XYZ file of C-alpha atoms in Angstrom:
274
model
C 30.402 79.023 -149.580
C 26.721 79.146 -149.315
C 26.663 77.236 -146.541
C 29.321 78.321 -144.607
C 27.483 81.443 -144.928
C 24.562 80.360 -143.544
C 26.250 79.685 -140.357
C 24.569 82.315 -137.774
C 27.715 83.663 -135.687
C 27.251 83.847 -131.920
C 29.216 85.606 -128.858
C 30.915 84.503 -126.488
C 31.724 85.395 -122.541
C 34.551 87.817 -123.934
C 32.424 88.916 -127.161
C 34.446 87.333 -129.552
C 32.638 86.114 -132.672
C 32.279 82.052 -132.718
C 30.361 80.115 -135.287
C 27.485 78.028 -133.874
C 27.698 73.903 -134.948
C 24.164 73.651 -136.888
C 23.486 70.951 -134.450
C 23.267 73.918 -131.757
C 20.936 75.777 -133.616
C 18.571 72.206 -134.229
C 15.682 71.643 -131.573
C 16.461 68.862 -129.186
C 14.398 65.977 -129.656
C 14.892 62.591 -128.224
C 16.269 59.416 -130.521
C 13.270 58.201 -132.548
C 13.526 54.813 -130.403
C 12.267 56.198 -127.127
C 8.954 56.245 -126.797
C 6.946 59.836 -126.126
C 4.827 59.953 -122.645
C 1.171 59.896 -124.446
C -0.664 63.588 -123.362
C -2.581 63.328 -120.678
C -6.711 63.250 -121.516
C -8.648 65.926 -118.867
C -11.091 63.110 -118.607
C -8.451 61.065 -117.399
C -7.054 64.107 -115.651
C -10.718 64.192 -114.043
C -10.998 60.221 -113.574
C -8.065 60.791 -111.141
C -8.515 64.091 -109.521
C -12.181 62.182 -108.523
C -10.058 58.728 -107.519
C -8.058 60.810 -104.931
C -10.141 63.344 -103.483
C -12.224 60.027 -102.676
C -9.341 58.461 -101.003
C -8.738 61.505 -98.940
C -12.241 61.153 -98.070
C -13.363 64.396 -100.307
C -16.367 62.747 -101.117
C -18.461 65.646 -102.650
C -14.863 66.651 -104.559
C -14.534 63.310 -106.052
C -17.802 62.217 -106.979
C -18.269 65.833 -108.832
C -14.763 64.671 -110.856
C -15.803 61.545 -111.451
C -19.145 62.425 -112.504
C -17.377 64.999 -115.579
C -15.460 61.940 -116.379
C -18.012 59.356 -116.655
C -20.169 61.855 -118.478
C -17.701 62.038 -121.151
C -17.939 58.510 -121.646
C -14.900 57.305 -119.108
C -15.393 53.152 -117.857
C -13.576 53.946 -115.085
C -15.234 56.383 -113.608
C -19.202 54.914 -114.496
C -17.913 52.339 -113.047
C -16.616 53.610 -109.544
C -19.382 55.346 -109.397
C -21.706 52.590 -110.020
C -19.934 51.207 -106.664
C -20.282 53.615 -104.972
C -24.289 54.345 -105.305
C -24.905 50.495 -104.620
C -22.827 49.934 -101.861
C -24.005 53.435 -100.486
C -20.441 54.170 -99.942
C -20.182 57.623 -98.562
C -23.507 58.355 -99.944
C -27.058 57.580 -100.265
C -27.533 54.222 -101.664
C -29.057 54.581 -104.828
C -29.544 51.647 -106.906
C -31.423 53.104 -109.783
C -28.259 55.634 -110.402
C -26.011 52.234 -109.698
C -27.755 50.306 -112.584
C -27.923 53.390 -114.720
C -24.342 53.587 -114.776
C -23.475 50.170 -115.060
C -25.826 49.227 -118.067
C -23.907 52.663 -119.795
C -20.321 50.308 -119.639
C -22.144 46.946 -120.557
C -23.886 49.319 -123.237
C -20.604 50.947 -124.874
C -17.821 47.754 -123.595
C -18.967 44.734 -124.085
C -16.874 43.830 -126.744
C -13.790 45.094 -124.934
C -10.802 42.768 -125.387
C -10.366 40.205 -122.350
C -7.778 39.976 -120.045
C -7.492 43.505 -120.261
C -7.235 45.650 -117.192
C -10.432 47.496 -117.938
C -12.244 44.426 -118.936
C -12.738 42.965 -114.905
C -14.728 46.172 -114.435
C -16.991 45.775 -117.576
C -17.400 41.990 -116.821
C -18.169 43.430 -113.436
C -20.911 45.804 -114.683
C -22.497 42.969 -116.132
C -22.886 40.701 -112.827
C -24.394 43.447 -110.997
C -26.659 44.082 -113.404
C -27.390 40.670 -113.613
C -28.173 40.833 -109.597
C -30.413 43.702 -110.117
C -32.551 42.151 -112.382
C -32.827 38.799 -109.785
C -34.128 41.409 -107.602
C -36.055 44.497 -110.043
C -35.274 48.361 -109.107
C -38.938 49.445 -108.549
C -37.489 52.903 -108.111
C -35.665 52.394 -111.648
C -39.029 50.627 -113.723
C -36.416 47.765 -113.532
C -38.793 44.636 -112.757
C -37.381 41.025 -111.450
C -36.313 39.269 -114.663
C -34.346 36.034 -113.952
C -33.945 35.426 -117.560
C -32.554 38.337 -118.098
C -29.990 38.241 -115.283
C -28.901 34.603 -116.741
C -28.071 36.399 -119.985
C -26.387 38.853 -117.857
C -24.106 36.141 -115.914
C -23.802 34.033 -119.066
C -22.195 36.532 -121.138
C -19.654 37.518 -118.174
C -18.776 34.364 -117.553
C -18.527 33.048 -121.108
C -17.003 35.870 -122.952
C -14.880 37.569 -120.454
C -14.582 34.590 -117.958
C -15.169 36.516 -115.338
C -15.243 33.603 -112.077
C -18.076 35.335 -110.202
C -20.453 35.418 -113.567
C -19.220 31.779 -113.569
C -20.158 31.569 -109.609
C -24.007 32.913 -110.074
C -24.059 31.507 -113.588
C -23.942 27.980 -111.787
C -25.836 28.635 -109.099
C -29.333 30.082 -111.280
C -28.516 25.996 -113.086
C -28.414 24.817 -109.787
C -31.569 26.068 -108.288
C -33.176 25.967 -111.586
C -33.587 29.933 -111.545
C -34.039 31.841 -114.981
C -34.599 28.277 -117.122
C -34.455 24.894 -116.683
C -32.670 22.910 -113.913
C -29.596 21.620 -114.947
C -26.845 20.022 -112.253
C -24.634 18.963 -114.298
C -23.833 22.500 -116.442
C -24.001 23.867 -113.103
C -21.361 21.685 -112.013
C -19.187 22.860 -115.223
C -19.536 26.455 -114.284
C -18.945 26.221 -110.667
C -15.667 24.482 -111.364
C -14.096 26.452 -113.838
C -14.770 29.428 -110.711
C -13.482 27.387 -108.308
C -10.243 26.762 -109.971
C -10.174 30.613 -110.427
C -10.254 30.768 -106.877
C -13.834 31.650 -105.981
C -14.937 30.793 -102.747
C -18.285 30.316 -103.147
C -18.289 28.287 -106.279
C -15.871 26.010 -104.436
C -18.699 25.563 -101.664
C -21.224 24.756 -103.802
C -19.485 22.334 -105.818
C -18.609 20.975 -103.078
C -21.909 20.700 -102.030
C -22.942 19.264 -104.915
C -19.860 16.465 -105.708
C -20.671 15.565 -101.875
C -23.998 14.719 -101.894
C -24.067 13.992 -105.945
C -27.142 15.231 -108.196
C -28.342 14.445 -111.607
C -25.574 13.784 -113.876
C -23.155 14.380 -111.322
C -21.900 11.288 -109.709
C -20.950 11.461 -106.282
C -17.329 12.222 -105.288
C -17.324 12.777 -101.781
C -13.421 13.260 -101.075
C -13.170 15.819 -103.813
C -16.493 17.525 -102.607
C -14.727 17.872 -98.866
C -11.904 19.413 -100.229
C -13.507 21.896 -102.663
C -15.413 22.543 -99.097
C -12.383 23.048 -96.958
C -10.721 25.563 -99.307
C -13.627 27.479 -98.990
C -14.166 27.338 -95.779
C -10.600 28.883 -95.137
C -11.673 31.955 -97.484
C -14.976 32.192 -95.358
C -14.109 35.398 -93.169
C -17.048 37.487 -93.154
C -19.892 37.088 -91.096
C -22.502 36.580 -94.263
C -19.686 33.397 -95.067
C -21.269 31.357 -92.356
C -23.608 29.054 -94.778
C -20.160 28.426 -96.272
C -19.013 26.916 -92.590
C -22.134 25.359 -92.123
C -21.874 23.324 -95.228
C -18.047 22.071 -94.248
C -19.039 21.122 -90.557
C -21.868 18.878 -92.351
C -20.127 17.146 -94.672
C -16.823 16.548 -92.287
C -19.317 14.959 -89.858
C -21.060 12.612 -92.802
C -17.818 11.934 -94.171
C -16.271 8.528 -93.464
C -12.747 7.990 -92.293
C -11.300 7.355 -95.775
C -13.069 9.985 -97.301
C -11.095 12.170 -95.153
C -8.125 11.311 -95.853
C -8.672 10.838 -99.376
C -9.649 14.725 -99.133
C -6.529 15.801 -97.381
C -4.527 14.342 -100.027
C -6.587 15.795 -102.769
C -6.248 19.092 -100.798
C -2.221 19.398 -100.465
C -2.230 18.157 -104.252
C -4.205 21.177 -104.917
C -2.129 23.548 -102.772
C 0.948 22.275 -104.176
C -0.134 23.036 -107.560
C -1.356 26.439 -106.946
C 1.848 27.524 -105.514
C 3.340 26.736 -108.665
């Protein structure tokens, strides 16, 4: 009885009494299986607000918005902007704000999970700092430390595997920049970027199984191949040492080396279609 009496009554079109279902009186909420859209952050609200004003090319809009976010701490958005003040992008270059806002993600994400989407941009952060400090920001008090921008690559390439760390990383080894000389670790790191796909690591280890080195045997076939992948990613007009290095070895290459290399080179493009 009690509960029938709980029942509120309701009206209908012709204003006859009905009872109302308790079901109709019950919030709707979804099944407890579907998932709830999470609420949306302003910071991430500002992160892209700043994104699209820039695409519309609202650049005092959406470096203000992105500035709010990265304030508050947002990767994203110290990062973008971080591009965008060393590549001058729409604005005065600036390196000293670039490297400011990079060392803030290397500072707060370097022990970000990898693979993750935001980890590429932290592992990013990290090789251009480590190019600013080949280089110093006088502007900044930043001075030329090539140690320093080793540990910078190094950690990049090691922890996040990030191929471009692993590019530079091999190349300071090569040239003996930032520590000792050392052909054949440069020859590890330069391949495991190559087989990522880097261009530039596949030139110089190309380079460097083509002519050989110090614990490096020569391997001239595989060399010209490394060399004619990269060559084929060499479309910019700064790519030309990567052309130059191609042409020479092609032309020092003997017959069977050649062919050798074509072979190793539709292995490799079979593989990677995979």
């Amino acid at each position: 009885m009690a509960a029938c009496l709980s029942v509120p009554l309701a009206h209908a079109f012709d204003g006859t009494a009905q009872i109302l279902q308790p079901y109709e009186t019950q919030p709707m909420t979804p099944p407890a299986n579907v998932p709830l859209a999470p609420a949306v952050r302003p910071v991430d609200e500002a992160f892209r607000t700043g994104a699209q004003a820039l695409r519309a090319g609202q650049t005092a809009k959406g470096i203000d918005a992105l500035g709010y976010a990265a304030s508050q701490g947002h990767a994203m958005a110290q990062w973008k902007l971080g591009r965008i003040y060393a590549d001058g992008d729409g604005v005065k270059r600036d390196d000293a704000k670039a490297f400011d806002y990079f060392s803030k993600i290397a500072n707060t994400h370097a022990e970000d999970y990898p693979g993750t989407a935001q980890s590429r941009f932290v592992a990013n952060a990290f090789v251009a700092l480590g190019s600013y400090y080949l280089v110093g920001i006088p502007s900044a008090g930043v001075k030329r430390d090539a140690s320093r921008a080793r540990d910078m690559f190094s950690y990049a390439a090691s922890y996040f595997g990030d191929a471009d760390a692993q590019y530079h990383l091999g190349k300071l080894y090569l040239d003996g920049v930032g520590g000792p000389r050392d052909a054949r670790n440069a020859g590890r790191w330069l391949t495991l970027a190559s087989q990522k796909g880097q261009f530039e690591a596949q030139a110089m280890l190309g380079q460097l199984l083509f002519r050989g080195d110090e614990g490096v045997p020569r391997q001239a076939a595989r060399g010209l191949m490394w060399l004619t992948l990269a060559r084929d990613a060499a479309v910019r007009p700064e790519d030309k040492w990567v052309v130059t290095l191609q042409e020479e070895a092609f032309a020092d290459a003997t017959p069977d080396e050649r062919e050798k290399a074509l072979l190793y080179l539709e292995n490799w493009l079979k593989t990677a279609k995979r």
